[in-house]
Structure formats: C-alpha cells, structure tokens
C-alpha cells in the first residue's frame, strides 16, 4: 500500500480443496510469467485461515510431493484484501467459483476475471473476462489457458500439480463417476505428452485419493470443517459437510451427537447435512446422507426436499437413525455429488 503497487490476487473458493488451491497457484504463476510490464504483484491466496490448512490432507500431500513448503503460501487471514481494495490497488481473479460470499461483497468490483466449471449464477460487469465451462475440474481450464500461452512457461512441478488435480477431480477419468469430460482427458494427455516422466495415472490418483480420505487423525469438528459449504436464508443457516468415511463409521464416533450440537452452536448453524462418500476396491462411489438439526421444522423440510428431489432424483432409502434429531439415508444415486445436491437445499431454504 505504501509503495502504491498494484496487487493482482488469484483466489479459489472457501472450501479450498485441491482444485481451488492448484488452480490459484498455477494461474497466478502463469500470469506473473506472461503479463507485460509494468507488472502487478501476482499473488495466489488460499481462501482459508492458515490454521485450517492441515484439514486439506490431499493438498498438503500434493504440495509436499512437489517440494512446495507451507511457509511459501499466503492464506486468507494473512492478506488484507479489503484494505488493498479501498486503496484502489486490488485486482481479483476468481478460480473455481464466481460468486463471492456476502462478507466479501465489497470486493466484487475488484473482480477482473473468473474461471469456473459451474453454471453461472450471475452476470459480471462488461470488463470482466469470464470462462465458465462444464468440465470436471477447474484445473482443466487453467491448463487450457497455460497451453494457449507462450511455450516454455509450464514447468514440471506445475504440470504435476495440474495433472494430479484433474485426475482426482475426475476420479481417474472414470466415466462411471460421471464427472469427466473430453476436455479433462485432453488436458491430462497434453500434460503427459509434455512431461513424459509424470507418474502413471493410477499411481497419482491412488496416492491423492488415499491422502484425501485419510481422516484418521482428525476430530469430528475437523472432519466437519474439512470440506464444508454453507447456505443461508434470511433466518436459517445450513452447513453441508462432505465426510470421507461411510455413515456407519461416522455415527460410531464417540460423543458424535454432542460434537454435532457443539459444531452448529459455535458457528450459528441451524442444521447440518453430512454427505458421506466412500469407495469400493473398484473405485465405485457409495454415498449416504445424514440431516441433523435440533430445529424440527428445518429438519423435516430438508429431509422432504431431499426425498422428493427430481433434478436429480437421489433415490434415498431411509436408514435406522440412532437419534430423533438425525435423519439418515442411503443414497441410491451415487452420481449425485454435493454440487448437484446444493441447488435442492438452496431451494428448500
């Protein structure tokens, strides 16, 4: 601020999963390498507090594999985006999301570019460059951008991070998982052509998948925070957590009900939807759902919305729940990921 240097921040979403992190790092690196002078400082920002980084087990693993220390990363609680914006020095590129949460609404006017792989929920100012394409991974869009740039910019660590991210997001390019598109496949092939020494796809995917699902060292509160989205209406706030063990294992955790209650109380959530996912030896996903709330009208509304949903239908089978404040289900439609369930919950709220 004192030197009046423009800061161009590239930032992923608040879940700060591997896709958001790698998309921000790779795109900021590319922009820093290719932008004409006078250059801004291009800074990738991980959109979580540094204290939460340990919860992103696949991300800590992937960066460690490429020799990128956590000390060289910048987290959301370490940069004053509001202050930079008020000083007229901030440009913001959003990757892996395109709508800032309410608390960041003031930063919307600093957004100069968006790269996202979800359908657009809102229009952008005319000067904002928007890439919103229905691919399996935002890292695919970043790879395409880098591939269109000058040759020689892409280095091996960046390629390895992009390669691993697309494989993880697209479940090792398996059509059965319903996420991969031809563009994701093309980008993985392109990265392998340029860097033939990249490890085999199966090796990369299995290592990242194991790291992502290794929640053995986490408390229930950390498991709920690890991959969390929040929806709110005027008076209700609903948390949606992806949980990387099967529901039976999760429900057996000691003190679970007290932990769920404490988690919602501490954060002002009226309720919580836990979406569990686990995989069999053939990498086929199995999904289950738990709806927790001490607020009976919300719990009933959410359960009914999920049971009656048609776009997509979740094919829910009720399971015997250990507590009245918890609705539990097996989810027959294993292709209905959280991304597809969020609009159902948003409409219910």
Coordinates of C-alpha atoms in Angstrom, one line a residue:
X1 CA 0.0 0.0 0.0
X2 CA 2.8 2.4 0.9
X3 CA 4.5 1.8 -2.5
X4 CA 1.2 2.0 -4.4
X5 CA 2.0 -1.3 -6.1
X6 CA -1.0 -3.0 -7.7
X7 CA -1.7 -6.4 -6.3
X8 CA -3.4 -9.0 -8.5
X9 CA -4.8 -11.8 -6.3
X10 CA -5.9 -15.1 -7.7
X11 CA -8.1 -16.9 -5.3
X12 CA -10.1 -20.1 -5.1
X13 CA -13.3 -20.8 -3.2
X14 CA -13.8 -21.1 0.6
X15 CA -13.7 -25.0 0.5
X16 CA -10.0 -24.5 -0.6
X17 CA -9.8 -28.1 -1.9
X18 CA -7.0 -29.2 -4.2
X19 CA -8.7 -27.9 -7.3
X20 CA -9.1 -24.4 -5.9
X21 CA -5.6 -24.3 -4.5
X22 CA -3.8 -25.6 -7.6
X23 CA -5.9 -23.5 -9.9
X24 CA -4.9 -20.4 -7.9
X25 CA -1.2 -21.3 -7.7
X26 CA -0.9 -22.3 -11.4
X27 CA -2.8 -19.4 -12.8
X28 CA -1.0 -16.8 -10.6
X29 CA 2.3 -18.3 -11.7
X30 CA 1.3 -18.2 -15.4
X31 CA 0.1 -14.5 -15.1
X32 CA 3.3 -13.5 -13.3
X33 CA 5.3 -15.1 -16.1
X34 CA 3.4 -13.7 -19.1
X35 CA 2.0 -10.3 -18.1
X36 CA 3.6 -7.4 -19.8
X37 CA 5.3 -4.7 -17.7
X38 CA 4.6 -2.7 -15.6
X39 CA 3.6 -5.8 -13.8
X40 CA 1.4 -6.1 -10.8
X41 CA 2.4 -8.5 -8.0
X42 CA 0.5 -11.7 -8.7
X43 CA -0.4 -13.4 -5.5
X44 CA -2.2 -16.7 -5.2
X45 CA -4.3 -16.7 -2.0
X46 CA -5.6 -19.8 -0.3
X47 CA -9.1 -18.9 0.8
X48 CA -8.9 -20.3 4.4
X49 CA -7.1 -19.3 7.5
X50 CA -3.6 -20.9 7.8
X51 CA -4.8 -22.9 10.8
X52 CA -7.2 -24.8 8.6
X53 CA -4.6 -25.9 6.1
X54 CA -3.9 -29.2 8.0
X55 CA -7.5 -30.3 7.2
X56 CA -6.8 -30.3 3.5
X57 CA -4.9 -33.6 3.6
X58 CA -4.8 -34.2 -0.2
X59 CA -3.5 -30.6 -0.7
X60 CA -0.8 -30.8 1.9
X61 CA 0.3 -34.1 0.4
X62 CA 0.3 -32.9 -3.2
X63 CA 2.3 -29.7 -2.4
X64 CA 4.8 -31.6 -0.2
X65 CA 5.3 -34.1 -3.1
X66 CA 6.4 -31.1 -5.3
X67 CA 8.6 -29.6 -2.6
X68 CA 6.4 -26.6 -2.0
X69 CA 6.6 -25.7 1.7
X70 CA 3.5 -24.3 3.5
X71 CA 5.7 -21.3 4.5
X72 CA 5.7 -20.1 0.9
X73 CA 1.9 -20.0 0.7
X74 CA -0.4 -17.0 1.5
X75 CA -3.6 -17.6 3.3
X76 CA -6.7 -15.5 3.6
X77 CA -6.0 -14.3 7.1
X78 CA -2.6 -13.1 6.1
X79 CA -3.6 -10.5 3.5
X80 CA -5.9 -7.5 3.9
X81 CA -7.9 -7.7 0.6
X82 CA -10.4 -5.1 1.9
X83 CA -7.6 -2.6 2.7
X84 CA -5.9 -3.2 -0.7
X85 CA -9.3 -2.7 -2.5
X86 CA -10.0 0.5 -0.5
X87 CA -6.6 1.8 -1.6
X88 CA -7.5 1.1 -5.2
X89 CA -4.7 -1.4 -5.6
X90 CA -6.6 -4.7 -5.9
X91 CA -7.4 -6.8 -8.9
X92 CA -9.1 -10.1 -8.2
X93 CA -9.3 -13.2 -10.4
X94 CA -11.7 -15.9 -9.0
X95 CA -10.9 -19.6 -9.8
X96 CA -13.2 -22.5 -9.1
X97 CA -16.1 -20.1 -8.0
X98 CA -17.6 -17.0 -9.4
X99 CA -19.8 -15.5 -6.6
X100 CA -18.1 -14.0 -3.5
X101 CA -19.8 -14.7 -0.2
X102 CA -21.8 -11.9 1.4
X103 CA -18.9 -10.9 3.7
X104 CA -16.8 -10.2 0.7
X105 CA -19.5 -8.4 -1.3
X106 CA -17.4 -5.2 -1.3
X107 CA -14.6 -7.0 -3.3
X108 CA -17.0 -7.8 -6.2
X109 CA -16.0 -4.6 -8.0
X110 CA -12.3 -5.7 -8.0
X111 CA -13.0 -8.9 -9.9
X112 CA -11.4 -8.7 -13.4
X113 CA -11.6 -12.4 -14.3
X114 CA -13.5 -15.6 -13.5
X115 CA -12.6 -19.2 -14.3
X116 CA -15.2 -21.7 -13.1
X117 CA -16.6 -25.0 -14.1
X118 CA -20.1 -24.4 -12.6
X119 CA -23.1 -22.9 -14.4
X120 CA -23.1 -19.1 -13.9
X121 CA -25.5 -17.8 -11.2
X122 CA -25.0 -14.1 -12.0
X123 CA -23.7 -11.8 -14.8
X124 CA -20.4 -10.0 -14.5
X125 CA -19.5 -6.4 -15.3
X126 CA -18.7 -6.0 -19.1
X127 CA -15.0 -5.6 -18.4
X128 CA -14.7 -8.9 -16.5
X129 CA -13.3 -11.8 -18.5
X130 CA -15.5 -14.9 -17.8
X131 CA -14.7 -18.5 -18.6
X132 CA -17.4 -20.8 -17.3
X133 CA -17.3 -24.2 -18.8
X134 CA -18.9 -27.5 -17.7
X135 CA -15.6 -29.5 -17.3
X136 CA -14.8 -31.9 -14.4
X137 CA -12.0 -29.8 -12.9
X138 CA -11.2 -26.1 -12.8
X139 CA -7.6 -27.1 -13.3
X140 CA -8.6 -28.2 -16.8
X141 CA -9.5 -24.6 -17.6
X142 CA -6.2 -23.4 -16.1
X143 CA -4.3 -26.0 -18.1
X144 CA -6.0 -24.9 -21.3
X145 CA -5.1 -21.3 -20.6
X146 CA -1.5 -22.1 -20.0
X147 CA -1.3 -24.3 -23.1
X148 CA -2.5 -21.3 -25.2
X149 CA 0.2 -19.1 -23.8
X150 CA 3.9 -18.9 -24.7
X151 CA 5.8 -22.2 -24.9
X152 CA 8.1 -22.9 -22.1
X153 CA 6.1 -21.3 -19.3
X154 CA 4.8 -24.6 -17.9
X155 CA 7.3 -26.3 -15.6
X156 CA 7.3 -29.8 -14.2
X157 CA 6.0 -29.1 -10.7
X158 CA 3.1 -27.0 -12.0
X159 CA 2.3 -29.7 -14.6
X160 CA 2.4 -32.4 -11.9
X161 CA 0.0 -30.4 -9.7
X162 CA -2.4 -29.8 -12.6
X163 CA -2.2 -33.4 -13.7
X164 CA -2.9 -34.8 -10.2
X165 CA -5.8 -32.3 -9.6
X166 CA -7.6 -33.3 -12.8
X167 CA -7.2 -37.0 -12.1
X168 CA -8.5 -36.6 -8.5
X169 CA -11.5 -34.3 -9.5
X170 CA -12.4 -36.6 -12.4
X171 CA -12.0 -39.9 -10.4
X172 CA -9.1 -41.1 -12.5
X173 CA -11.0 -40.1 -15.7
X174 CA -13.6 -42.9 -15.0
X175 CA -16.8 -42.4 -17.0
X176 CA -18.7 -44.3 -14.3
X177 CA -18.1 -41.5 -11.8
X178 CA -20.0 -39.1 -14.1
X179 CA -17.5 -36.2 -13.8
X180 CA -15.0 -36.4 -16.6
X181 CA -15.4 -34.6 -20.0
X182 CA -13.3 -34.9 -23.2
X183 CA -11.6 -31.7 -22.3
X184 CA -10.3 -33.1 -19.0
X185 CA -9.0 -36.2 -20.8
X186 CA -7.3 -34.0 -23.4
X187 CA -5.6 -31.9 -20.7
X188 CA -4.3 -34.9 -18.8
X189 CA -2.9 -36.3 -22.2
X190 CA -1.3 -32.9 -23.0
X191 CA 0.5 -32.7 -19.7
X192 CA 1.7 -36.3 -20.1
X193 CA 3.0 -35.5 -23.6
X194 CA 4.9 -32.5 -22.4
X195 CA 6.3 -34.3 -19.3
X196 CA 6.5 -38.0 -20.1
X197 CA 8.2 -38.6 -16.7
X198 CA 5.0 -37.8 -14.8
X199 CA 4.0 -40.9 -12.8
X200 CA 1.3 -43.2 -14.1
X201 CA -2.3 -42.1 -13.7
X202 CA -3.3 -44.9 -11.3
X203 CA -0.3 -44.2 -9.1
X204 CA -1.1 -40.5 -8.9
X205 CA -4.8 -40.9 -8.3
X206 CA -4.5 -43.6 -5.7
X207 CA -1.9 -41.6 -3.7
X208 CA -4.1 -38.5 -3.7
X209 CA -7.3 -40.4 -3.0
X210 CA -5.6 -42.1 0.0
X211 CA -4.4 -38.7 1.3
X212 CA -7.8 -37.1 0.8
X213 CA -9.6 -39.9 2.6
X214 CA -7.1 -40.1 5.4
X215 CA -9.1 -38.5 8.2
X216 CA -7.7 -40.8 10.8
X217 CA -6.0 -38.0 12.7
X218 CA -9.0 -35.6 12.6
X219 CA -11.5 -34.8 15.4
X220 CA -15.2 -34.8 14.4
X221 CA -15.1 -31.0 14.3
X222 CA -12.2 -31.1 11.9
X223 CA -13.9 -33.7 9.8
X224 CA -17.0 -31.5 9.5
X225 CA -14.8 -28.4 8.7
X226 CA -12.6 -30.3 6.2
X227 CA -14.9 -29.9 3.2
X228 CA -17.7 -27.5 4.2
X229 CA -20.2 -25.4 2.3
X230 CA -22.7 -23.1 3.9
X231 CA -26.1 -22.0 2.7
X232 CA -28.2 -19.3 4.3
X233 CA -31.7 -17.7 4.0
X234 CA -32.9 -14.7 6.0
X235 CA -33.1 -16.6 9.3
X236 CA -31.6 -20.0 8.8
X237 CA -28.0 -21.2 8.1
X238 CA -27.4 -24.7 6.9
X239 CA -23.9 -26.4 6.8
X240 CA -23.2 -29.1 4.2
X241 CA -20.1 -31.2 5.0
X242 CA -18.5 -33.9 2.8
X243 CA -17.4 -36.7 5.1
X244 CA -14.8 -39.2 3.8
X245 CA -15.9 -42.3 5.7
X246 CA -19.1 -44.3 5.4
X247 CA -22.0 -43.3 7.5
X248 CA -21.8 -46.3 9.9
X249 CA -18.2 -45.5 10.8
X250 CA -19.1 -41.8 11.2
X251 CA -22.1 -42.5 13.5
X252 CA -19.9 -44.7 15.7
X253 CA -17.6 -41.8 16.6
X254 CA -17.6 -41.3 20.4
X255 CA -19.6 -38.3 21.5
X256 CA -20.8 -37.6 18.0
X257 CA -24.2 -36.1 18.9
X258 CA -22.5 -33.6 21.4
X259 CA -19.9 -32.8 18.7
X260 CA -22.6 -32.1 16.1
X261 CA -24.5 -29.9 18.5
X262 CA -21.4 -28.0 19.6
X263 CA -20.3 -27.5 16.0
X264 CA -23.7 -26.0 15.0
X265 CA -23.9 -23.9 18.2
X266 CA -20.4 -22.5 17.9
X267 CA -21.0 -21.3 14.3
X268 CA -24.6 -20.4 14.3
X269 CA -25.8 -23.2 12.0
X270 CA -29.5 -24.1 12.3
X271 CA -28.7 -27.5 10.8
X272 CA -26.1 -29.7 9.1
X273 CA -26.2 -32.1 6.2
X274 CA -23.4 -34.6 6.2
X275 CA -22.8 -36.2 2.8
X276 CA -20.6 -39.3 3.2
X277 CA -18.7 -40.8 0.3
X278 CA -16.6 -44.0 0.3
X279 CA -15.2 -46.1 -2.4
X280 CA -15.0 -49.9 -3.0
X281 CA -12.0 -51.6 -4.4
X282 CA -13.2 -50.9 -8.0
X283 CA -13.2 -47.1 -7.2
X284 CA -17.0 -47.0 -7.4
X285 CA -18.5 -44.4 -5.0
X286 CA -21.1 -45.2 -2.4
X287 CA -23.0 -42.2 -0.8
X288 CA -25.1 -41.8 2.3
X289 CA -26.7 -38.7 3.9
X290 CA -27.4 -37.5 7.4
X291 CA -29.6 -34.5 8.2
X292 CA -29.0 -33.1 11.7
X293 CA -31.0 -30.3 13.3
X294 CA -32.5 -29.7 16.8
X295 CA -34.9 -27.4 14.9
X296 CA -37.6 -29.9 13.8
X297 CA -39.3 -27.8 11.0
X298 CA -35.9 -27.3 9.3
X299 CA -35.0 -31.0 9.6
X300 CA -38.4 -32.0 8.1
X301 CA -38.2 -29.5 5.3
X302 CA -34.7 -30.6 4.3
X303 CA -35.4 -34.3 4.6
X304 CA -38.6 -33.9 2.5
X305 CA -36.8 -31.8 -0.2
X306 CA -34.1 -34.4 -0.5
X307 CA -36.5 -37.3 -0.6
X308 CA -38.7 -35.7 -3.2
X309 CA -36.0 -34.1 -5.4
X310 CA -36.2 -34.9 -9.1
X311 CA -33.4 -32.8 -10.6
X312 CA -31.6 -35.1 -9.9
X313 CA -33.5 -37.8 -8.0
X314 CA -31.3 -39.0 -5.2
X315 CA -33.1 -42.4 -4.8
X316 CA -32.9 -42.1 -1.0
X317 CA -33.6 -45.2 1.3
X318 CA -34.2 -44.2 4.9
X319 CA -31.9 -45.9 7.4
X320 CA -32.5 -46.5 11.1
X321 CA -31.2 -43.4 12.9
X322 CA -29.7 -43.6 16.4
X323 CA -31.3 -40.2 17.4
X324 CA -34.6 -38.4 16.6
X325 CA -32.7 -35.2 15.7
X326 CA -30.9 -37.0 12.8
X327 CA -32.4 -38.3 9.6
X328 CA -30.2 -40.9 7.9
X329 CA -30.3 -42.3 4.3
X330 CA -28.6 -44.5 1.8
X331 CA -28.3 -42.5 -1.5
X332 CA -29.0 -44.8 -4.4
X333 CA -27.9 -42.2 -7.0
X334 CA -24.2 -42.2 -6.3
X335 CA -23.6 -39.8 -9.2
X336 CA -25.4 -37.0 -7.3
X337 CA -22.5 -35.2 -5.8
X338 CA -22.8 -32.3 -3.4
X339 CA -22.6 -29.9 -6.3
X340 CA -25.8 -31.4 -7.6
X341 CA -27.5 -31.5 -4.1
X342 CA -26.7 -27.9 -3.2
X343 CA -29.4 -26.4 -5.5
X344 CA -32.0 -28.7 -3.9
X345 CA -31.0 -27.5 -0.5
X346 CA -30.9 -23.8 -1.6
X347 CA -34.4 -24.1 -2.9
X348 CA -35.6 -25.8 0.3
X349 CA -34.2 -23.0 2.4

